[in-house]
């Protein structure tokens, strides 16, 4: 459990999907307004952490996966010293963490909150976020917007190609496929299976598979969670281009803690 993306972390940064390429400008804008240190929960390989540190912010990342953090560590070591020294990270669970500092911005990008499938985990996370925010600080949370008939439409025996990428480091071609193995509508959990097919230059192929369990949330459920845990929702969007909530594939909430 502690090593999510055990087999597939090394392919993570090849993801060039819309979401993975559109959210950075959004996070840059809010962190520039707040100025102070940033906490990124579920920071993974540093896709967001590193650009924010390059923009001048002190950033602390927390992630449960040793495999993802090992890649972040490798990337951080290659950075210029003045950027490197602005980044720190710890292996830990965003559902229960205690750090010795407060932050002016806390982010949970790329739908990572959905890995918290139980209410106890969600509650633990939101309580900890609140404890770690400076007064007047901001919390930005992203989950996907479920299809209105997700219960009927999600499960499928077929796999589909999400993206194909060329890995410049190895010369390999990586094809990511996903299979929608199972949905538990009562607990609102989907079980996607991600397979990375790696084709070497000599044409040989290997596959690596990881399973995920993701809780899906309707907007009113996130709104209720945030409000009952002491946050005021200042903005809510349907994607990172600021479409109204409900009119895009994402749910993005920008909140401040109540006094
Ligand atoms: C989709 S990736 C997002 C990584 C990064 N934030 C980004 O935007 O590219 C999800 C990350 O959530 C992490 N994760 C899942 N459950 C977690 C938990 N309970 N505590 C901390 N990290 C967790 C995974 O290890 C993975 O790195």
Coordinates of C-alpha atoms and ligand atoms in Angstrom, one line a residue:
X1 CA 0.0 0.0 0.0
X2 CA 2.8 2.4 0.8
X3 CA 4.4 2.0 -2.6
X4 CA 1.7 3.1 -5.0
X5 CA 2.8 3.2 -8.7
X6 CA 5.4 0.6 -7.6
X7 CA 5.8 -0.8 -11.2
X8 CA 4.9 2.3 -13.2
X9 CA 6.3 5.4 -11.5
X10 CA 9.0 5.8 -14.1
X11 CA 6.4 6.4 -16.8
X12 CA 4.5 9.0 -14.9
X13 CA 6.3 12.1 -16.3
X14 CA 5.5 11.0 -19.9
X15 CA 1.8 11.8 -19.3
X16 CA 1.0 14.7 -21.6
X17 CA -2.7 14.6 -21.2
X18 CA -4.7 17.8 -21.1
X19 CA -4.9 17.9 -17.4
X20 CA -1.2 17.3 -16.9
X21 CA -0.4 20.2 -19.1
X22 CA -3.0 22.8 -18.2
X23 CA -3.0 23.0 -14.4
X24 CA 0.5 24.5 -13.9
X25 CA -0.3 28.0 -15.0
X26 CA -3.3 28.0 -12.6
X27 CA -1.2 26.9 -9.6
X28 CA 1.6 29.4 -10.6
X29 CA -0.9 32.2 -10.5
X30 CA -2.3 31.5 -7.0
X31 CA 1.1 30.7 -5.4
X32 CA 2.4 34.0 -6.9
X33 CA -0.4 35.9 -5.2
X34 CA 0.2 34.1 -1.8
X35 CA 4.0 34.3 -2.0
X36 CA 4.8 32.2 1.0
X37 CA 5.7 28.5 1.3
X38 CA 3.7 25.9 -0.5
X39 CA 2.7 22.5 0.6
X40 CA 1.9 20.0 -2.1
X41 CA 0.2 16.9 -0.9
X42 CA 0.6 13.8 -3.0
X43 CA 3.5 15.6 -4.8
X44 CA 4.5 12.4 -6.8
X45 CA 7.5 13.0 -9.1
X46 CA 7.4 16.8 -8.6
X47 CA 5.5 17.7 -11.8
X48 CA 4.1 20.7 -9.9
X49 CA 6.6 21.0 -7.0
X50 CA 9.6 21.7 -9.3
X51 CA 8.1 24.4 -11.5
X52 CA 6.8 26.2 -8.3
X53 CA 10.3 26.1 -6.8
X54 CA 11.7 27.4 -10.1
X55 CA 9.2 30.3 -9.8
X56 CA 10.8 31.2 -6.5
X57 CA 8.7 29.4 -3.9
X58 CA 9.7 27.2 -1.1
X59 CA 7.8 24.0 -1.6
X60 CA 7.4 21.0 0.6
X61 CA 6.0 17.8 -0.9
X62 CA 4.4 14.8 0.9
X63 CA 3.7 11.5 -0.9
X64 CA 3.1 7.9 0.2
X65 CA 4.9 6.3 -2.7
X66 CA 8.6 5.6 -2.4
X67 CA 8.8 4.9 -6.2
X68 CA 7.4 8.4 -7.0
X69 CA 9.6 10.1 -4.5
X70 CA 12.7 8.3 -5.7
X71 CA 12.1 10.0 -9.1
X72 CA 11.5 13.4 -7.5
X73 CA 14.7 13.0 -5.6
X74 CA 16.6 12.2 -8.8
X75 CA 15.2 15.3 -10.5
X76 CA 15.9 17.5 -7.5
X77 CA 19.5 16.5 -7.4
X78 CA 19.9 17.7 -11.0
X79 CA 18.6 21.2 -10.2
X80 CA 20.7 24.3 -9.7
X81 CA 21.5 24.6 -6.0
X82 CA 19.4 27.8 -5.4
X83 CA 16.3 25.9 -6.7
X84 CA 17.2 22.6 -5.0
X85 CA 17.4 24.3 -1.6
X86 CA 13.8 25.5 -1.9
X87 CA 12.4 21.9 -2.2
X88 CA 11.9 19.5 0.6
X89 CA 9.7 16.4 0.8
X90 CA 8.7 13.6 3.1
X91 CA 7.3 10.2 2.6
X92 CA 3.9 10.2 4.4
X93 CA 0.2 9.8 4.2
X94 CA -1.8 13.0 3.4
X95 CA -4.7 11.5 5.5
X96 CA -2.6 12.0 8.6
X97 CA 0.5 14.2 8.6
X98 CA 2.1 16.6 11.0
X99 CA 4.8 19.0 9.8
X100 CA 6.6 21.6 11.8
X101 CA 5.6 24.5 9.7
X102 CA 2.6 26.3 8.2
X103 CA 2.0 27.2 4.6
X104 CA 0.4 30.0 2.7
X105 CA -0.8 27.6 0.0
X106 CA -1.7 23.9 0.2
X107 CA -2.4 22.1 -3.0
X108 CA -3.7 18.6 -3.9
X109 CA -3.3 18.6 -7.7
X110 CA -4.2 16.0 -10.3
X111 CA -7.2 14.4 -8.5
X112 CA -5.0 12.8 -5.8
X113 CA -7.5 13.4 -3.1
X114 CA -9.6 10.7 -4.8
X115 CA -7.1 8.2 -3.5
X116 CA -8.6 8.8 -0.1
X117 CA -11.5 6.4 -0.4
X118 CA -12.9 6.4 3.1
X119 CA -14.5 9.3 5.0
X120 CA -12.0 8.9 7.8
X121 CA -9.1 9.5 5.4
X122 CA -10.8 12.5 3.8
X123 CA -11.6 14.0 7.2
X124 CA -8.0 13.3 8.5
X125 CA -6.6 15.1 5.4
X126 CA -8.8 18.1 5.6
X127 CA -8.2 18.6 9.3
X128 CA -4.5 18.3 8.7
X129 CA -4.6 20.8 5.8
X130 CA -6.5 23.3 8.1
X131 CA -3.8 22.9 10.8
X132 CA -1.0 23.6 8.3
X133 CA -2.5 26.7 6.7
X134 CA -1.4 30.1 7.7
X135 CA -4.4 32.4 8.5
X136 CA -5.7 33.7 5.2
X137 CA -3.8 31.0 3.4
X138 CA -5.3 29.1 0.4
X139 CA -6.2 25.5 -0.2
X140 CA -6.7 24.3 -3.7
X141 CA -8.3 20.9 -4.3
X142 CA -9.0 19.1 -7.6
X143 CA -11.1 16.0 -8.3
X144 CA -12.8 14.9 -11.6
X145 CA -16.4 15.5 -12.3
X146 CA -18.2 12.2 -12.5
X147 CA -20.3 11.4 -15.6
X148 CA -23.9 11.8 -14.7
X149 CA -24.5 8.1 -15.4
X150 CA -21.1 6.8 -14.1
X151 CA -22.8 3.9 -12.4
X152 CA -24.1 2.5 -15.6
X153 CA -21.4 3.6 -18.0
X154 CA -18.0 3.3 -16.2
X155 CA -17.4 -0.5 -16.0
X156 CA -16.1 -2.0 -19.3
X157 CA -14.2 -5.1 -20.3
X158 CA -12.3 -3.3 -23.0
X159 CA -9.1 -1.4 -22.5
X160 CA -8.4 1.9 -24.3
X161 CA -5.3 3.7 -25.2
X162 CA -4.9 6.9 -23.1
X163 CA -1.7 8.1 -24.7
X164 CA 1.4 7.1 -26.6
X165 CA 4.7 8.8 -25.8
X166 CA 8.4 8.5 -26.8
X167 CA 10.8 8.2 -23.9
X168 CA 13.8 10.3 -25.0
X169 CA 16.0 8.8 -22.2
X170 CA 15.6 5.2 -23.4
X171 CA 14.3 5.5 -27.0
X172 CA 11.3 3.4 -26.0
X173 CA 7.7 4.0 -27.0
X174 CA 5.3 3.9 -24.1
X175 CA 1.6 3.2 -24.6
X176 CA -0.6 3.7 -21.7
X177 CA -3.8 1.7 -21.6
X178 CA -6.5 1.8 -19.0
X179 CA -9.2 -0.7 -18.2
X180 CA -12.2 0.1 -16.1
X181 CA -12.3 -3.1 -14.1
X182 CA -14.9 -2.4 -11.5
X183 CA -17.2 0.2 -9.9
X184 CA -18.6 0.1 -6.4
X185 CA -21.5 2.5 -6.7
X186 CA -22.4 2.2 -3.0
X187 CA -19.0 3.5 -1.9
X188 CA -18.5 5.6 -5.0
X189 CA -15.2 3.9 -5.8
X190 CA -13.8 3.0 -9.2
X191 CA -11.0 0.5 -9.8
X192 CA -9.0 1.5 -12.9
X193 CA -6.1 -0.7 -14.0
X194 CA -3.3 1.1 -15.8
X195 CA -1.0 -0.8 -18.1
X196 CA 2.1 0.6 -19.6
X197 CA 3.3 -1.2 -22.7
X198 CA 6.9 -0.5 -23.4
X199 CA 8.2 -1.1 -26.9
X200 CA 12.0 -1.1 -27.2
X201 CA 13.8 0.0 -30.4
X202 CA 14.3 -3.6 -31.3
X203 CA 10.5 -4.1 -31.3
X204 CA 10.4 -6.2 -28.1
X205 CA 7.6 -5.4 -25.7
X206 CA 7.2 -5.5 -21.9
X207 CA 4.1 -4.5 -19.9
X208 CA 3.8 -3.1 -16.4
X209 CA 0.4 -2.8 -14.6
X210 CA -0.8 -1.0 -11.5
X211 CA -4.2 -1.0 -10.0
X212 CA -5.8 2.1 -8.4
X213 CA -8.9 2.6 -6.2
X214 CA -10.4 6.1 -6.6
X215 CA -13.3 7.6 -4.8
X216 CA -15.5 9.9 -7.0
X217 CA -17.3 12.9 -5.6
X218 CA -20.2 14.9 -6.8
X219 CA -19.8 18.7 -6.4
X220 CA -22.2 19.0 -3.5
X221 CA -20.2 16.3 -1.6
X222 CA -16.9 18.2 -1.9
X223 CA -18.6 21.4 -1.0
X224 CA -20.1 19.7 2.1
X225 CA -16.8 18.2 3.0
X226 CA -15.0 21.5 2.7
X227 CA -17.6 23.6 4.5
X228 CA -18.0 21.1 7.4
X229 CA -14.2 21.0 7.9
X230 CA -13.9 24.8 8.3
X231 CA -13.2 26.0 4.8
X232 CA -14.8 28.9 2.9
X233 CA -15.0 28.2 -0.8
X234 CA -13.9 31.3 -2.6
X235 CA -13.9 30.0 -6.2
X236 CA -15.0 26.8 -7.9
X237 CA -14.2 25.9 -11.5
X238 CA -15.0 23.1 -14.0
X239 CA -11.5 23.1 -15.4
X240 CA -8.2 25.0 -15.2
X241 CA -9.3 27.4 -17.9
X242 CA -12.0 28.6 -15.4
X243 CA -15.1 27.2 -17.0
X244 CA -18.0 27.2 -14.5
X245 CA -18.2 24.2 -12.2
X246 CA -20.2 21.5 -13.9
X247 CA -19.2 22.6 -17.4
X248 CA -15.8 21.0 -17.6
X249 CA -14.3 17.6 -16.8
X250 CA -12.7 18.8 -13.5
X251 CA -13.8 20.2 -10.2
X252 CA -11.3 22.8 -8.8
X253 CA -12.0 24.4 -5.5
X254 CA -10.0 27.4 -4.1
X255 CA -10.7 27.8 -0.4
X256 CA -9.5 29.7 2.7
X257 CA -9.8 28.5 6.3
X258 CA -12.5 30.0 8.5
X259 CA -11.0 32.0 11.4
Ligands
LIG1 C1 -1.9 11.4 -10.0 S1 -0.4 11.5 -8.9 C2 -0.2 13.2 -8.7 C3 1.2 13.6 -8.5 C4 1.5 15.1 -8.6 N1 0.7 15.8 -7.5 C5 1.1 15.7 -9.9 O1 0.2 16.5 -10.0 O2 1.7 15.3 -10.9 C6 -1.1 10.9 -7.4 C7 -0.1 10.8 -6.3 O3 -0.9 10.6 -5.1 C8 0.0 9.8 -4.2 N2 -0.9 9.4 -3.1 C9 -1.9 8.5 -3.2 N3 -2.4 8.3 -2.0 C10 -1.7 9.1 -1.1 C11 -1.8 9.4 0.3 N4 -2.7 8.8 1.1 N5 -0.9 10.2 0.8 C12 0.1 10.8 0.1 N6 0.2 10.6 -1.3 C13 -0.7 9.7 -1.8 C14 0.5 8.8 -5.2 O4 1.6 8.1 -4.6 C15 0.8 9.6 -6.4 O5 2.2 10.1 -6.3

